[in-house]
């Protein structure tokens, strides 16, 4: 599974890039726009046709489930600790973020998947993850109820390494730092597809 997380600040032609990715095999798109006003968020999501909504995850703006046929919600680690997800377990597919193997291993089966980050030095947050040893610790994953999704510093040249460790992948900085994000996604997907053909 390949996930793309939106850039926090909207870039030129972003929605068309996302649609192209979804049309060419992107599994899930995380709408993550912490600073975006409600009306702007509604206008953003309204540009997607209904058939895209089952692959869109509200990473932020959870209240927009009342406006759109979206059934996936993401809760960051703070929101999870504060039990903000509790009223959504039965109706929605839930995901969350973790930052250690032990934290991931303690996730309950109410979670569809959880990010484990940072696997590599971050592309979007320079300096973040430089001292991470999570890649070496992946062998300690014992939680069989929750899908593990690697995040942080993943790009087309190391995506196969992550997938070979039985993780799904989430991409953000490597995608949105490109002049043509959707073309770069296709390069990443090609690297992943080649792995599965071996």
CSV table of C-alpha atoms in Angstrom, one decimal:
chain,number,residue,atom,x,y,z
A,1,UNK,CA,0.0,0.0,0.0
A,2,UNK,CA,1.2,3.5,-0.9
A,3,UNK,CA,-0.1,6.6,0.8
A,4,UNK,CA,0.5,10.2,-0.1
A,5,UNK,CA,0.1,12.9,2.5
A,6,UNK,CA,-0.8,16.4,1.2
A,7,UNK,CA,1.7,19.3,1.6
A,8,UNK,CA,0.6,21.4,4.6
A,9,UNK,CA,0.5,24.5,2.3
A,10,UNK,CA,-1.3,24.1,-1.0
A,11,UNK,CA,0.9,24.1,-4.1
A,12,UNK,CA,0.2,25.0,-7.7
A,13,UNK,CA,-2.0,22.4,-9.4
A,14,UNK,CA,-2.0,20.2,-6.3
A,15,UNK,CA,-5.5,18.8,-6.8
A,16,UNK,CA,-4.9,17.7,-10.3
A,17,UNK,CA,-1.7,16.0,-9.2
A,18,UNK,CA,-3.6,14.1,-6.5
A,19,UNK,CA,-6.3,13.1,-9.0
A,20,UNK,CA,-3.6,11.8,-11.4
A,21,UNK,CA,-2.0,9.8,-8.6
A,22,UNK,CA,-5.3,8.3,-7.5
A,23,UNK,CA,-6.1,7.4,-11.2
A,24,UNK,CA,-2.7,5.6,-11.4
A,25,UNK,CA,-2.7,3.4,-8.4
A,26,UNK,CA,-2.4,5.6,-5.3
A,27,UNK,CA,-4.1,3.6,-2.5
A,28,UNK,CA,-4.9,6.5,-0.1
A,29,UNK,CA,-4.5,10.3,0.0
A,30,UNK,CA,-4.3,12.0,3.4
A,31,UNK,CA,-5.8,15.5,3.5
A,32,UNK,CA,-3.5,17.2,6.0
A,33,UNK,CA,-4.0,20.9,6.1
A,34,UNK,CA,-3.7,22.2,9.7
A,35,UNK,CA,-3.8,25.9,8.8
A,36,UNK,CA,-6.6,25.8,6.2
A,37,UNK,CA,-9.9,27.5,7.0
A,38,UNK,CA,-13.2,25.5,6.9
A,39,UNK,CA,-14.5,27.1,3.7
A,40,UNK,CA,-11.2,26.6,1.9
A,41,UNK,CA,-11.1,23.0,3.0
A,42,UNK,CA,-14.6,22.4,1.7
A,43,UNK,CA,-13.8,24.0,-1.6
A,44,UNK,CA,-10.6,21.8,-1.9
A,45,UNK,CA,-12.4,18.5,-1.3
A,46,UNK,CA,-15.4,19.5,-3.4
A,47,UNK,CA,-13.2,19.4,-6.5
A,48,UNK,CA,-13.0,15.6,-6.1
A,49,UNK,CA,-15.6,13.4,-7.7
A,50,UNK,CA,-17.5,11.0,-5.5
A,51,UNK,CA,-15.6,7.9,-6.7
A,52,UNK,CA,-12.4,9.3,-5.1
A,53,UNK,CA,-13.8,9.7,-1.5
A,54,UNK,CA,-13.3,6.1,-0.4
A,55,UNK,CA,-9.5,6.7,-0.8
A,56,UNK,CA,-9.3,10.1,0.9
A,57,UNK,CA,-8.4,10.2,4.6
A,58,UNK,CA,-9.2,13.3,6.7
A,59,UNK,CA,-5.9,13.8,8.6
A,60,UNK,CA,-7.3,17.2,9.7
A,61,UNK,CA,-10.8,18.8,9.5
A,62,UNK,CA,-12.5,15.7,10.8
A,63,UNK,CA,-15.8,17.6,11.0
A,64,UNK,CA,-16.0,17.5,7.2
A,65,UNK,CA,-17.3,13.9,7.4
A,66,UNK,CA,-20.6,15.7,7.6
A,67,UNK,CA,-20.1,17.3,4.2
A,68,UNK,CA,-18.5,14.5,2.2
A,69,UNK,CA,-18.8,10.7,1.8
A,70,UNK,CA,-15.5,10.1,3.5
A,71,UNK,CA,-15.1,7.2,5.9
A,72,UNK,CA,-11.5,7.4,6.9
A,73,UNK,CA,-10.1,9.5,9.8
A,74,UNK,CA,-6.5,9.9,11.0
A,75,UNK,CA,-5.6,10.9,14.5
A,76,UNK,CA,-2.1,12.1,15.4
A,77,UNK,CA,-0.5,10.7,18.5
A,78,UNK,CA,-1.7,13.6,20.8
A,79,UNK,CA,-5.3,13.2,19.6
A,80,UNK,CA,-5.1,9.5,20.2
A,81,UNK,CA,-3.8,9.9,23.7
A,82,UNK,CA,-6.6,12.4,24.3
A,83,UNK,CA,-9.1,9.7,23.2
A,84,UNK,CA,-10.5,11.9,20.4
A,85,UNK,CA,-11.1,8.9,18.3
A,86,UNK,CA,-13.3,7.0,20.7
A,87,UNK,CA,-16.7,8.1,19.2
A,88,UNK,CA,-15.6,7.0,15.7
A,89,UNK,CA,-14.5,3.4,16.1
A,90,UNK,CA,-17.6,1.7,14.8
A,91,UNK,CA,-18.3,4.0,11.8
A,92,UNK,CA,-14.9,4.8,10.3
A,93,UNK,CA,-11.6,3.3,9.3
A,94,UNK,CA,-9.1,4.8,11.7
A,95,UNK,CA,-5.4,5.5,11.4
A,96,UNK,CA,-2.8,7.1,13.7
A,97,UNK,CA,0.8,8.0,14.1
A,98,UNK,CA,3.5,6.4,16.2
A,99,UNK,CA,7.1,7.2,16.8
A,100,UNK,CA,8.6,4.0,18.3
A,101,UNK,CA,8.2,0.3,17.8
A,102,UNK,CA,6.9,-0.2,21.3
A,103,UNK,CA,4.3,2.5,20.8
A,104,UNK,CA,3.2,0.7,17.5
A,105,UNK,CA,3.2,-2.7,19.2
A,106,UNK,CA,0.7,-1.4,21.8
A,107,UNK,CA,-1.9,-0.2,19.3
A,108,UNK,CA,-5.2,-2.0,19.5
A,109,UNK,CA,-7.2,-3.6,16.7
A,110,UNK,CA,-9.5,-0.5,16.3
A,111,UNK,CA,-6.7,1.0,14.2
A,112,UNK,CA,-6.6,0.0,10.5
A,113,UNK,CA,-3.0,1.2,10.2
A,114,UNK,CA,-0.4,3.3,12.0
A,115,UNK,CA,2.5,5.4,10.7
A,116,UNK,CA,5.9,4.5,12.2
A,117,UNK,CA,8.2,7.5,11.8
A,118,UNK,CA,10.8,8.8,11.1
A,119,UNK,CA,12.4,5.9,9.2
A,120,UNK,CA,14.9,8.1,7.5
A,121,UNK,CA,15.9,11.8,7.8
A,122,UNK,CA,12.9,13.8,6.9
A,123,UNK,CA,12.7,15.6,3.6
A,124,UNK,CA,10.1,18.1,4.6
A,125,UNK,CA,11.5,18.8,8.1
A,126,UNK,CA,15.3,19.2,7.8
A,127,UNK,CA,17.2,17.7,10.7
A,128,UNK,CA,14.2,15.6,11.9
A,129,UNK,CA,15.0,11.9,12.0
A,130,UNK,CA,18.8,12.3,11.6
A,131,UNK,CA,19.4,10.1,14.7
A,132,UNK,CA,16.6,7.6,14.0
A,133,UNK,CA,17.3,3.9,14.3
A,134,UNK,CA,13.8,2.7,13.5
A,135,UNK,CA,14.8,0.9,10.4
A,136,UNK,CA,17.1,-1.3,12.4
A,137,UNK,CA,14.4,-1.9,15.0
A,138,UNK,CA,11.7,-3.1,12.5
A,139,UNK,CA,12.5,-6.7,13.3
A,140,UNK,CA,10.9,-6.0,16.7
A,141,UNK,CA,7.4,-5.3,15.3
A,142,UNK,CA,5.0,-7.8,16.9
A,143,UNK,CA,1.6,-6.2,16.4
A,144,UNK,CA,-0.3,-8.4,13.9
A,145,UNK,CA,-3.6,-6.5,14.2
A,146,UNK,CA,-2.5,-3.1,12.8
A,147,UNK,CA,-0.8,-2.5,9.4
A,148,UNK,CA,2.5,-0.8,9.8
A,149,UNK,CA,3.2,2.2,7.4
A,150,UNK,CA,6.7,3.6,7.2
A,151,UNK,CA,6.9,7.4,7.0
A,152,UNK,CA,9.8,9.9,6.9
A,153,UNK,CA,12.4,10.4,4.3
A,154,UNK,CA,11.0,7.7,1.9
A,155,UNK,CA,11.7,8.3,-1.8
A,156,UNK,CA,12.0,6.3,-5.0
A,157,UNK,CA,15.5,5.1,-4.2
A,158,UNK,CA,14.7,3.6,-0.8
A,159,UNK,CA,11.0,2.7,-1.1
A,160,UNK,CA,11.9,-0.9,-2.0
A,161,UNK,CA,13.9,-1.2,1.2
A,162,UNK,CA,10.9,-0.2,3.3
A,163,UNK,CA,8.6,-2.6,1.4
A,164,UNK,CA,11.0,-5.5,1.8
A,165,UNK,CA,10.6,-5.0,5.6
A,166,UNK,CA,6.9,-5.8,5.2
A,167,UNK,CA,5.8,-2.2,5.7
A,168,UNK,CA,3.5,-0.1,3.6
A,169,UNK,CA,4.8,3.4,2.8
A,170,UNK,CA,3.6,7.0,3.2
A,171,UNK,CA,5.2,9.7,1.0
A,172,UNK,CA,5.1,13.4,1.6
A,173,UNK,CA,8.3,15.5,1.3
A,174,UNK,CA,9.8,13.5,-1.5
A,175,UNK,CA,6.6,13.9,-3.6
A,176,UNK,CA,5.9,17.6,-3.0
A,177,UNK,CA,9.4,18.8,-3.4
A,178,UNK,CA,9.4,17.8,-7.1
A,179,UNK,CA,8.6,20.0,-10.0
A,180,UNK,CA,6.1,17.3,-11.2
A,181,UNK,CA,4.7,15.5,-8.1
A,182,UNK,CA,2.5,13.1,-10.0
A,183,UNK,CA,5.3,12.0,-12.3
A,184,UNK,CA,7.5,11.4,-9.3
A,185,UNK,CA,4.8,9.3,-7.7
A,186,UNK,CA,4.7,7.2,-10.8
A,187,UNK,CA,8.4,6.6,-10.5
A,188,UNK,CA,8.0,5.6,-6.8
A,189,UNK,CA,5.1,3.2,-7.8
A,190,UNK,CA,7.2,1.7,-10.6
A,191,UNK,CA,10.0,1.0,-8.0
A,192,UNK,CA,7.4,-0.7,-5.8
A,193,UNK,CA,5.8,-2.6,-8.6
A,194,UNK,CA,9.2,-3.9,-9.8
A,195,UNK,CA,9.8,-5.3,-6.3
A,196,UNK,CA,6.6,-7.3,-6.4
A,197,UNK,CA,7.4,-8.8,-9.8
A,198,UNK,CA,10.7,-10.3,-8.5
